[in-house]
PDB file of C-alpha atoms in Angstrom:
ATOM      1  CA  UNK A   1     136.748-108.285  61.280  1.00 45.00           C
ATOM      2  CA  UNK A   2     136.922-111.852  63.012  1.00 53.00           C
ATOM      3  CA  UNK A   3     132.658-111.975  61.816  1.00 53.00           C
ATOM      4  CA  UNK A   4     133.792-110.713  58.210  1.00 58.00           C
ATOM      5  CA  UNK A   5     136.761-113.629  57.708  1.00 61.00           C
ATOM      6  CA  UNK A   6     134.286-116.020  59.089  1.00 61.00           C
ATOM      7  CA  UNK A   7     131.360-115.158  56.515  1.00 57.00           C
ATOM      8  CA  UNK A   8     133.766-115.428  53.614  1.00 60.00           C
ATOM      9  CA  UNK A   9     135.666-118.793  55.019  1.00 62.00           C
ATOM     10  CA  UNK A  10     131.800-119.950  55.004  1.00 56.00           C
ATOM     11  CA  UNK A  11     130.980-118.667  51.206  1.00 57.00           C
ATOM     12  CA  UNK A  12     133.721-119.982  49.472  1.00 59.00           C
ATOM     13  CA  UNK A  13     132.558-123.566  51.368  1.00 56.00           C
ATOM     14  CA  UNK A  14     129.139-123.329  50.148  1.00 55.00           C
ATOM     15  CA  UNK A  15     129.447-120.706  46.760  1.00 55.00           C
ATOM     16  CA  UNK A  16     127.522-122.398  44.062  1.00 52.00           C
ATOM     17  CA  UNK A  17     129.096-123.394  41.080  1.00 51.00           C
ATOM     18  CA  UNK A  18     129.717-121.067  38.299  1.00 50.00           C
ATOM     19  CA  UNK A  19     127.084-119.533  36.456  1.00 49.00           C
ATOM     20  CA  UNK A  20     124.523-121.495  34.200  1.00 46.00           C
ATOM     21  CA  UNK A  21     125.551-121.336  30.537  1.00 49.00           C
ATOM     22  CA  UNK A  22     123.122-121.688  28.165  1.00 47.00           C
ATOM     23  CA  UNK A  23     122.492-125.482  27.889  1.00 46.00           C
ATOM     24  CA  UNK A  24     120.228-127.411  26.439  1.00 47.00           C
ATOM     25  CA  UNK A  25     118.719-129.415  29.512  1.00 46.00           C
ATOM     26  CA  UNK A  26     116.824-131.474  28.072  1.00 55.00           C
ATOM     27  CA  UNK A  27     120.065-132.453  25.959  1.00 59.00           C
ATOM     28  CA  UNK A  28     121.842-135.886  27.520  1.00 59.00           C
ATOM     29  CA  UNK A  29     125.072-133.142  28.371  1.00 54.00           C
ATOM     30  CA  UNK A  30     122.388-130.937  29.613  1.00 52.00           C
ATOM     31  CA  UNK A  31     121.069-133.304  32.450  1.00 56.00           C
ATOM     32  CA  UNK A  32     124.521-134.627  33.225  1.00 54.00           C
ATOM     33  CA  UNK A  33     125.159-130.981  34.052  1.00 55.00           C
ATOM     34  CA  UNK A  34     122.236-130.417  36.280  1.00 58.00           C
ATOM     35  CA  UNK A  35     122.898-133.460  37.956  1.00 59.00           C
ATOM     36  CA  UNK A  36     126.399-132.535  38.805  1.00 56.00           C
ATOM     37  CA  UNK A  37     125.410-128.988  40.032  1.00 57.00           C
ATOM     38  CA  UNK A  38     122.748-130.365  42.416  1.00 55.00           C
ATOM     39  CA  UNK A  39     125.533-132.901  43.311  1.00 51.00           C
ATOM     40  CA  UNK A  40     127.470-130.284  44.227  1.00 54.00           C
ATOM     41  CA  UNK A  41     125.539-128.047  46.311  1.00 51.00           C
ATOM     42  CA  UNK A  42     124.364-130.823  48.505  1.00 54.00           C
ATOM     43  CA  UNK A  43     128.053-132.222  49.245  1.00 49.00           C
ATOM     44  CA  UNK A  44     128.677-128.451  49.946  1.00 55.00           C
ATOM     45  CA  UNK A  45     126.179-128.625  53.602  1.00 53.00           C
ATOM     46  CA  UNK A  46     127.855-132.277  54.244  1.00 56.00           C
ATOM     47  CA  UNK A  47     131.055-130.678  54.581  1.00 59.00           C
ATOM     48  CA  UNK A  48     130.878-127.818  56.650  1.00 58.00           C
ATOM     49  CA  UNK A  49     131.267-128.293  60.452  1.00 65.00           C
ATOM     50  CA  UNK A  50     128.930-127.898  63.680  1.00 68.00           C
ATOM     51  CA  UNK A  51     130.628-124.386  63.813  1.00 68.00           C
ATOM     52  CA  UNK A  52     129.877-123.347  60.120  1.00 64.00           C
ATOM     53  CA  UNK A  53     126.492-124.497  59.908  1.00 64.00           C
ATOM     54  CA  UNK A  54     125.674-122.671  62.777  1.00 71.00           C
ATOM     55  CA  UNK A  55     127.162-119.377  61.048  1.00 69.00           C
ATOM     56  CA  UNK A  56     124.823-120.313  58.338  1.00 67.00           C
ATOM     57  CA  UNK A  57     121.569-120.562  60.470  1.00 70.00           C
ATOM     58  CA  UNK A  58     122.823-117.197  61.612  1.00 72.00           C
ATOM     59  CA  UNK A  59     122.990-115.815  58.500  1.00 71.00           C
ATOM     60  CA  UNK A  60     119.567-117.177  57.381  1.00 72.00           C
ATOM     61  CA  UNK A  61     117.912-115.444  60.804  1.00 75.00           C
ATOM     62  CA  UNK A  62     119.575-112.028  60.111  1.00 73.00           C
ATOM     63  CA  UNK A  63     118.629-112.173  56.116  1.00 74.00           C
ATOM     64  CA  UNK A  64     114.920-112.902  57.270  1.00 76.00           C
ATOM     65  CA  UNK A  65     114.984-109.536  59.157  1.00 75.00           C
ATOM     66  CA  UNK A  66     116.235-107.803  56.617  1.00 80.00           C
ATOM     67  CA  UNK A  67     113.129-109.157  54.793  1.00 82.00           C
ATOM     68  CA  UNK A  68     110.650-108.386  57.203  1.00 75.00           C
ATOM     69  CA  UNK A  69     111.640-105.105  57.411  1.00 72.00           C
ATOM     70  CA  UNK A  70     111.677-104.016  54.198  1.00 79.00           C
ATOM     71  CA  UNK A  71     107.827-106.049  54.154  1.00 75.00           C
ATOM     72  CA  UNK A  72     106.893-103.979  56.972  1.00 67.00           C
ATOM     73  CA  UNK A  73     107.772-100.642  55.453  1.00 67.00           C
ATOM     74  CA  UNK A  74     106.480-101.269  52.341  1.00 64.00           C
ATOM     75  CA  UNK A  75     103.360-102.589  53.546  1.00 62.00           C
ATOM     76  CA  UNK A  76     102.278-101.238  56.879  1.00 59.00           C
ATOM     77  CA  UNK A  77     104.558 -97.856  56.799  1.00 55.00           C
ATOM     78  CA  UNK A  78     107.130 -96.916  59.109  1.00 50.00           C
ATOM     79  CA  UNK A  79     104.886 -98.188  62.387  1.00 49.00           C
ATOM     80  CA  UNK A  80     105.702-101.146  61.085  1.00 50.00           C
ATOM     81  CA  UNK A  81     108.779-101.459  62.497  1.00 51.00           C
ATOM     82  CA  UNK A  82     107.419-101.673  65.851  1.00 48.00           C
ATOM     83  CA  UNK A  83     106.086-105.670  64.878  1.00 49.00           C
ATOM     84  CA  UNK A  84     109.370-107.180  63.612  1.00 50.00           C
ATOM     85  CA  UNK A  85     109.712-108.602  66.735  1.00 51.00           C
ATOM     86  CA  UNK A  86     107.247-110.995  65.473  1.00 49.00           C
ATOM     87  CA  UNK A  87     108.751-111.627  62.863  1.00 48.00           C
ATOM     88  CA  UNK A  88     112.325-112.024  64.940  1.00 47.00           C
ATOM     89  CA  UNK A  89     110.196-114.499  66.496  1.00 47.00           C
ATOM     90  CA  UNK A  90     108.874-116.584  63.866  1.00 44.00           C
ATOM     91  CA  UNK A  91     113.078-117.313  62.864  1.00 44.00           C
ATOM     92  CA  UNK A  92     113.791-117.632  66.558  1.00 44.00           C
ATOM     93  CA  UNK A  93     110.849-119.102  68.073  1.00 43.00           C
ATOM     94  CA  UNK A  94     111.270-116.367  70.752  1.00 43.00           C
ATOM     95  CA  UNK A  95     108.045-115.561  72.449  1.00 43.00           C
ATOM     96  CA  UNK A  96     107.516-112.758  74.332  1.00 49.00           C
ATOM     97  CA  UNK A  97     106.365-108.745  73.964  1.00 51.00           C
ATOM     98  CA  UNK A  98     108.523-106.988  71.150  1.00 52.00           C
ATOM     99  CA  UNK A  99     110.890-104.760  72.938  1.00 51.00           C
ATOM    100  CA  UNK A 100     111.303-101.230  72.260  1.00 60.00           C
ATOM    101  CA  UNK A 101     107.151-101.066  71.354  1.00 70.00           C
ATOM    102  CA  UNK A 102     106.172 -97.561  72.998  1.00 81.00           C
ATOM    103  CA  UNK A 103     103.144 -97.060  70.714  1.00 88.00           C
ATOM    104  CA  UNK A 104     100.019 -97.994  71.223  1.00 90.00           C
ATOM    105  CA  UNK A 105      97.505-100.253  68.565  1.00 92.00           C
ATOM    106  CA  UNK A 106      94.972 -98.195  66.630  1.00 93.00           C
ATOM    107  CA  UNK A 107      91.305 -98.156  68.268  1.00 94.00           C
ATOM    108  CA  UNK A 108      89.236-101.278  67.263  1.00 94.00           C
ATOM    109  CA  UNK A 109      86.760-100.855  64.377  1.00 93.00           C
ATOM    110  CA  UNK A 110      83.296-102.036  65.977  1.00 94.00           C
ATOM    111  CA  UNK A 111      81.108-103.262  62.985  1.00 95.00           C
ATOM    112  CA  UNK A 112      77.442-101.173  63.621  1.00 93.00           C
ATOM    113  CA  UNK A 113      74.463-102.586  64.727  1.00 94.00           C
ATOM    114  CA  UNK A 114      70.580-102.742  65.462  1.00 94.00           C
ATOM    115  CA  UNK A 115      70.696 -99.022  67.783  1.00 96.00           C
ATOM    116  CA  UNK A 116      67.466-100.978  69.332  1.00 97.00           C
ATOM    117  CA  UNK A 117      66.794-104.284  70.328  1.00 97.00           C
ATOM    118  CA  UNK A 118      64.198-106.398  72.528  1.00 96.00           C
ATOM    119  CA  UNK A 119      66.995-109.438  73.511  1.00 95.00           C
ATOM    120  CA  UNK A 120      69.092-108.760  76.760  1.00 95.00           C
ATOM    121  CA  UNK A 121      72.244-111.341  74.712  1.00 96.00           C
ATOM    122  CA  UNK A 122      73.244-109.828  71.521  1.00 96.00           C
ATOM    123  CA  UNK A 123      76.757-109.996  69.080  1.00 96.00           C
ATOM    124  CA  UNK A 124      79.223-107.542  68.943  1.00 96.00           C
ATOM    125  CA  UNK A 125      82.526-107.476  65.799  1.00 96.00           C
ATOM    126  CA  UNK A 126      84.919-105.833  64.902  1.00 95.00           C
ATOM    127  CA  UNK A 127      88.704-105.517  63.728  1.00 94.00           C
ATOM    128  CA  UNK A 128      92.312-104.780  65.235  1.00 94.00           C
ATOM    129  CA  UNK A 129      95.344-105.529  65.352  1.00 92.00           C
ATOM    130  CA  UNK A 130      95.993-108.917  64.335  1.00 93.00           C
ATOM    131  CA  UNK A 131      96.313-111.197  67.158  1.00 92.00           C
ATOM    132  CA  UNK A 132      96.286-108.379  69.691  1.00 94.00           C
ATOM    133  CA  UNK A 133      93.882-108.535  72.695  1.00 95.00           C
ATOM    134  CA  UNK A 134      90.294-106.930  72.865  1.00 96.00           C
ATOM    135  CA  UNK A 135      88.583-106.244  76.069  1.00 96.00           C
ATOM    136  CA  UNK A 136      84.840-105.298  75.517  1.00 96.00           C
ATOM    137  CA  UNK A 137      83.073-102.587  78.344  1.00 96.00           C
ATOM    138  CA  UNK A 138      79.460-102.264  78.849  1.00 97.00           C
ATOM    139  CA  UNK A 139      78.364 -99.332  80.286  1.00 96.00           C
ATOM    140  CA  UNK A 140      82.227 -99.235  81.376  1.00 93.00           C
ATOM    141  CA  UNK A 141      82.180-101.793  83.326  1.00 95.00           C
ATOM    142  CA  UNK A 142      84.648-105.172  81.507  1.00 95.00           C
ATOM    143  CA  UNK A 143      82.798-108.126  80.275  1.00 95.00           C
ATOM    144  CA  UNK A 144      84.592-110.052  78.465  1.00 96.00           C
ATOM    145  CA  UNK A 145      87.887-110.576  76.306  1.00 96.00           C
ATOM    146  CA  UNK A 146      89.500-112.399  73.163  1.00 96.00           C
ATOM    147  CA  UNK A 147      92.285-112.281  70.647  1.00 95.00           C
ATOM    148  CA  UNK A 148      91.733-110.826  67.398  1.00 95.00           C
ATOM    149  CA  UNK A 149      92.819-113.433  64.001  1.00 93.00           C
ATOM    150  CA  UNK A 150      96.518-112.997  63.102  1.00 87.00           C
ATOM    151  CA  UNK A 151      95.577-112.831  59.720  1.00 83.00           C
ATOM    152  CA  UNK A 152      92.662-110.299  59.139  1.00 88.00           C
ATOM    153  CA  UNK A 153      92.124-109.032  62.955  1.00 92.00           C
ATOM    154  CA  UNK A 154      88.921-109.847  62.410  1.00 95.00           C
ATOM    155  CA  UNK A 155      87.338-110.422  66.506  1.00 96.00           C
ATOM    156  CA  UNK A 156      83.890-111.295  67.980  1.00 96.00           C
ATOM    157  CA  UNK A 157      81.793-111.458  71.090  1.00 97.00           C
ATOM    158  CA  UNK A 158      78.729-113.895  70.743  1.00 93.00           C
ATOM    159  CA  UNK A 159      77.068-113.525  74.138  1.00 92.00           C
ATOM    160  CA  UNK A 160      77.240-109.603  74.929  1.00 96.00           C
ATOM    161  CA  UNK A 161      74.560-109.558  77.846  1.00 96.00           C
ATOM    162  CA  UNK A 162      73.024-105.887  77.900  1.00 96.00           C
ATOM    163  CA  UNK A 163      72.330-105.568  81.438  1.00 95.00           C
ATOM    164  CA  UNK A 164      70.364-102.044  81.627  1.00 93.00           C
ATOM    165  CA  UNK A 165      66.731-101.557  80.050  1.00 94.00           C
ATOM    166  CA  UNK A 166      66.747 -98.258  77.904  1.00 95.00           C
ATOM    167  CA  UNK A 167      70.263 -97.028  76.738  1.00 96.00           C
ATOM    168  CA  UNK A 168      73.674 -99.328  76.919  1.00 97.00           C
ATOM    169  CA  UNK A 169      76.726 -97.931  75.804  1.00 96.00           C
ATOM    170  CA  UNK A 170      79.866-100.311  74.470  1.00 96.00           C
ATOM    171  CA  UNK A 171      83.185 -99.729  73.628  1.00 95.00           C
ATOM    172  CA  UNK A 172      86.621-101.957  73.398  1.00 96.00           C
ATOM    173  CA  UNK A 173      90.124-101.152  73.485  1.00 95.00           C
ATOM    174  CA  UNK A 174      93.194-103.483  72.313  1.00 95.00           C
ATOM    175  CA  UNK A 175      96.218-104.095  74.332  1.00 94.00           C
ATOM    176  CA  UNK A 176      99.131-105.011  71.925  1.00 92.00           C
ATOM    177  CA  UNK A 177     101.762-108.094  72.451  1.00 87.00           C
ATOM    178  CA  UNK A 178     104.017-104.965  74.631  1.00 87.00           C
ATOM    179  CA  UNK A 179     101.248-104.281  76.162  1.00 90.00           C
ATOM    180  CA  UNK A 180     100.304-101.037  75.221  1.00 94.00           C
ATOM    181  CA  UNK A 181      96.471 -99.888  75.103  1.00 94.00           C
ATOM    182  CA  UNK A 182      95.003 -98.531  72.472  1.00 94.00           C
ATOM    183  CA  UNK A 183      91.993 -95.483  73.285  1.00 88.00           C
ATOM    184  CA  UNK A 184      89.190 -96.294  72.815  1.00 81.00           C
ATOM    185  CA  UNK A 185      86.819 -95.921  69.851  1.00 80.00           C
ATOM    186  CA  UNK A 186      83.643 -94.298  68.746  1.00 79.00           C
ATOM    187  CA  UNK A 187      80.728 -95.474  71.564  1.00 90.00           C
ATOM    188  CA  UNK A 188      78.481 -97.766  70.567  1.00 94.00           C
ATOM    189  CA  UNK A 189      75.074 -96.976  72.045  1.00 96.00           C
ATOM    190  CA  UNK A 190      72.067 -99.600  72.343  1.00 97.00           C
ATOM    191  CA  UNK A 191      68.603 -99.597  73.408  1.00 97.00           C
ATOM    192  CA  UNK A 192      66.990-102.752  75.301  1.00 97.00           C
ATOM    193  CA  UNK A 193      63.191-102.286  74.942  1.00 96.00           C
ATOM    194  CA  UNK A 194      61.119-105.085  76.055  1.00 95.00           C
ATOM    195  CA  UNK A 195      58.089-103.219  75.997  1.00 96.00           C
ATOM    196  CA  UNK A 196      55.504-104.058  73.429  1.00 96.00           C
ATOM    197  CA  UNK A 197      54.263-100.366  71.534  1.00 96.00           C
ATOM    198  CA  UNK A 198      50.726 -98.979  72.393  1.00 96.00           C
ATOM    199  CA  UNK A 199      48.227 -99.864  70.460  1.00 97.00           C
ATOM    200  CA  UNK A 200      44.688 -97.954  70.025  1.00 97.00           C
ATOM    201  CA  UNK A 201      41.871 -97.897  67.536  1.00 97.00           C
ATOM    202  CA  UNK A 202      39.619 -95.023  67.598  1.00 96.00           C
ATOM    203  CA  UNK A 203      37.802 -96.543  64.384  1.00 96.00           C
ATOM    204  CA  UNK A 204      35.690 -99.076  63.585  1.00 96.00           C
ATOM    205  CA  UNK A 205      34.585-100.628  66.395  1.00 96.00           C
ATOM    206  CA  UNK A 206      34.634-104.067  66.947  1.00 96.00           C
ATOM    207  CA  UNK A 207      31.382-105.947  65.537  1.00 95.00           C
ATOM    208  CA  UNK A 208      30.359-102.421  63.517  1.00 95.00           C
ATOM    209  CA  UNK A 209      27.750-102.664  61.018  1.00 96.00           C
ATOM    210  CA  UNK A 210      28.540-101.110  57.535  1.00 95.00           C
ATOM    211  CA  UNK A 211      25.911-100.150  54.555  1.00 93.00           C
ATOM    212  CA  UNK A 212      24.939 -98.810  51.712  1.00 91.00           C
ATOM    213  CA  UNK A 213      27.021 -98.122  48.459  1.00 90.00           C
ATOM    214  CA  UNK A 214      30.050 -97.114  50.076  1.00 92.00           C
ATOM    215  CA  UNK A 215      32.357-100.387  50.937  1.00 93.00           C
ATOM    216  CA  UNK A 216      35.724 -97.828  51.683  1.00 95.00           C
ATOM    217  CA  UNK A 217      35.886 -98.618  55.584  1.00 95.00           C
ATOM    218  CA  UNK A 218      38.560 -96.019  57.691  1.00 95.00           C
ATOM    219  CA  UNK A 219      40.677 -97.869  60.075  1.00 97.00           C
ATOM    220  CA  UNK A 220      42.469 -95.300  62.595  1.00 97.00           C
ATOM    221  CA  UNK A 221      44.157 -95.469  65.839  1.00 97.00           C
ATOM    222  CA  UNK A 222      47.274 -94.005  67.908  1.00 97.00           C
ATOM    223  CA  UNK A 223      50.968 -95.395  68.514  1.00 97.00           C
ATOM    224  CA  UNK A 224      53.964 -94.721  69.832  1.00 94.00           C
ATOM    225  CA  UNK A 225      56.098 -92.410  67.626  1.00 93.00           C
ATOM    226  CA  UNK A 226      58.448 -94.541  65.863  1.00 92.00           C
ATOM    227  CA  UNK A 227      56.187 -97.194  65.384  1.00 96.00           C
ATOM    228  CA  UNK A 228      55.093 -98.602  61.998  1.00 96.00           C
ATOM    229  CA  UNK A 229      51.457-100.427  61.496  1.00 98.00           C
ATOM    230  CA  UNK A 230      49.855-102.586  59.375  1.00 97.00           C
ATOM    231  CA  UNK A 231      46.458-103.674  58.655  1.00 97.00           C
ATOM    232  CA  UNK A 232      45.884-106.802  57.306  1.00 95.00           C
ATOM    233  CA  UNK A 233      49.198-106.838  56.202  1.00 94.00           C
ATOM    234  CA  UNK A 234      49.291-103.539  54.463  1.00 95.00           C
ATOM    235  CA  UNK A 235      51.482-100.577  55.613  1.00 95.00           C
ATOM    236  CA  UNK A 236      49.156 -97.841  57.325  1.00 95.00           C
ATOM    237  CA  UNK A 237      50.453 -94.376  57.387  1.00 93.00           C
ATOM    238  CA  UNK A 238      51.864 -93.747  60.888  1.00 95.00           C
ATOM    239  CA  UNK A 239      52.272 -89.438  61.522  1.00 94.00           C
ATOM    240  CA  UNK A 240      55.145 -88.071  63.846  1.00 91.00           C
ATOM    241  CA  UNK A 241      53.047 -87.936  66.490  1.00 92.00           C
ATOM    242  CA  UNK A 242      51.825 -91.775  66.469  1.00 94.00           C
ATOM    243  CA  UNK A 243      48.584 -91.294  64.781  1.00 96.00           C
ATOM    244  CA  UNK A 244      47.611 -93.203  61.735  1.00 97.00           C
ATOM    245  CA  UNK A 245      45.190 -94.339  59.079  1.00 95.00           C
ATOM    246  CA  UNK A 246      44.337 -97.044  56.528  1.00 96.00           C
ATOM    247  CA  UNK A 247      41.048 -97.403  54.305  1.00 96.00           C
ATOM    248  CA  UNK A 248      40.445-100.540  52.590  1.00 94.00           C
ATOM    249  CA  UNK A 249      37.698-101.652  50.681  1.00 94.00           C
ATOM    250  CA  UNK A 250      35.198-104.152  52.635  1.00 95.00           C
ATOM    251  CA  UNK A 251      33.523-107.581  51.342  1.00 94.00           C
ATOM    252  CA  UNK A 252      29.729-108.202  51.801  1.00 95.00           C
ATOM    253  CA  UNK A 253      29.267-109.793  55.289  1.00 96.00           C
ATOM    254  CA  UNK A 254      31.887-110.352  58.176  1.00 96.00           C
ATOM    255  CA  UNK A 255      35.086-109.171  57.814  1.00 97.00           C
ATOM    256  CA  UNK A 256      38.165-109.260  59.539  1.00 97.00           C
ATOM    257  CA  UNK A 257      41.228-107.044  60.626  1.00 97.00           C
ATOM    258  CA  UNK A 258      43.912-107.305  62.101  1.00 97.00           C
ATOM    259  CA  UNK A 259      46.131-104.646  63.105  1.00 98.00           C
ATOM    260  CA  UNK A 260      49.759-104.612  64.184  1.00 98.00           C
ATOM    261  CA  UNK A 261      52.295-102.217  65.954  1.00 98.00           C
ATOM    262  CA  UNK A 262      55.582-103.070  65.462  1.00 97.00           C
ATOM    263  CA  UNK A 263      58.454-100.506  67.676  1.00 96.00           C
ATOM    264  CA  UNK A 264      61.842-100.060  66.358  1.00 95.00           C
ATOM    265  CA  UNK A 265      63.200-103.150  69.230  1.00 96.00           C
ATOM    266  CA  UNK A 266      60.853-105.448  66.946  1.00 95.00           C
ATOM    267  CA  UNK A 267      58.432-105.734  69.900  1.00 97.00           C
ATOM    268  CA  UNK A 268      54.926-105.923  68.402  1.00 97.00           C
ATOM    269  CA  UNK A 269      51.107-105.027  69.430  1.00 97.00           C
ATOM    270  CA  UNK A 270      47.954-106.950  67.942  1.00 97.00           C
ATOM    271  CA  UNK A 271      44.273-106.187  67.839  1.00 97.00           C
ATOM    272  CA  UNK A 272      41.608-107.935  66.099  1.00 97.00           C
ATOM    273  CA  UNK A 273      38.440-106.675  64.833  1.00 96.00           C
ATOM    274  CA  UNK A 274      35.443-107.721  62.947  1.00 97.00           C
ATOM    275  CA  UNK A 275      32.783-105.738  61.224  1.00 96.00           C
ATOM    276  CA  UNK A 276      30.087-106.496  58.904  1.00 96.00           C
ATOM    277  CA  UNK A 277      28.633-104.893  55.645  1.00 95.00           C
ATOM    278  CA  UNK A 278      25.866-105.357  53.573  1.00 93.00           C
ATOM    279  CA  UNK A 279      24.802-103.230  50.131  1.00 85.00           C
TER     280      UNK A 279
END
């Protein structure tokens, strides 16, 4: 009651004036009008006390919740709830966990990458809650941590050292502003392969002589499966099994070719050969 007769002591101190007729404004009466109103409203806030404007700061903070929560359940649902006390905050300029939070963030979304790769330091992003906390795991052990955007969640890790040649596994979680920890998400799982492919060439040999009317020359050779080769800079076809071939069509006298293994880390193979052929 005492909060009620307080409210309505402070509205009838600070009520605007009475409704805008339909005036001309532009009109000499019209700005006088305008003038007067504006007039009004600011002697209104030079009059009230320490005591009233206080009520009114009040007022402002609780009207600002209302607003945030009716934001947060239109835009984010009813979980949304759980991050007005951010919003308490940004009125108050409280800081701290928001009370009451028992439920924990959603998993982070880790954006996908290269399965296979030949550098030990690679990238790793993602997305979460905004400005909640990511902790990154490498083959479980922690590595490294850093606060998602407050706008987008966007987060990143720029030096993610892979410390295990062959299969590394990553994952992340995200520990809200409560403090609760969200599970963690789909596995991430990377190769580190510094190995360069095997490379082999069963045909030509190097310095082979060619002749006669046929100029089609066979190159062919084993990899490892996976692999892709070219020769002289043309895709040869590579079978499941690593094998592969590539004719091309030689030039009278020396010619060369080059042939390179590339593996799915990007690590490559090169052999050089030269042949001859004469009509």
């Amino acid at each position: 009651m005492v909060l009620s007769q307080r409210l309505i002591r402070l509205w009838r101190k600070i009520r605007p004036p009475a409704p805008f007729k339909m005036v001309n404004y532009q009109s000499r009466r019209g700005k006088y009008l305008l003038k007067r109103r504006k007039l009004r409203l600011s002697q209104s806030w030079k009059t009230l006390s320490r005591n009233d404007r206080k009520d009114l700061v009040s007022l402002l903070k609780v009207l600002g919740v209302i607003i945030a929560v009716i934001a947060a359940l239109y835009f984010i649902g009813i979980n949304g709830l759980t991050h007005i006390g951010g919003f308490w905050n940004l009125f108050t300029g409280e800081t701290g966990p928001t009370a009451g939070d028992k439920i924990a963030p959603p998993p982070p979304i880790l954006n996908p990458i290269s399965p296979y790769t030949k550098t030990e330091k690679i990238s790793i992003s993602g997305y979460a809650e905004p400005a909640s906390e990511i902790t990154l795991f490498v083959n479980g052990k922690e590595t490294a941590k850093t606060i998602a955007e407050a706008g987008v969640g966007s987060f990143s890790f720029s030096s993610v050292i892979l410390p295990t040649e062959g299969k590394n596994i990553i994952t992340a979680t995200v520990t809200d502003r409560s403090g609760n920890v969200s599970p963690k998400p789909v596995e991430l799982s990377i190769t580190l392969d510094k190995k360069p492919p095997e490379l082999e060439i069963t045909s030509p040999k190097n310095n082979q002589a060619f002749s006669g009317e046929n100029k089609q020359i066979a190159v062919a050779g084993s990899t490892e499966a996976g692999a892709t080769v070219k020769v002289n800079e043309s895709q040869a076809q590579v079978l499941a099994g690593g094998t592969f071939s590539y004719t091309f069509t030689a030039s009278n006298g020396q010619n060369k070719i080059t042939i390179i293994a590339s593996d799915k880390a990007g690590n490559e193979k090169k052999i050089e050969l030269t042949i001859t052929y004469s009509p």
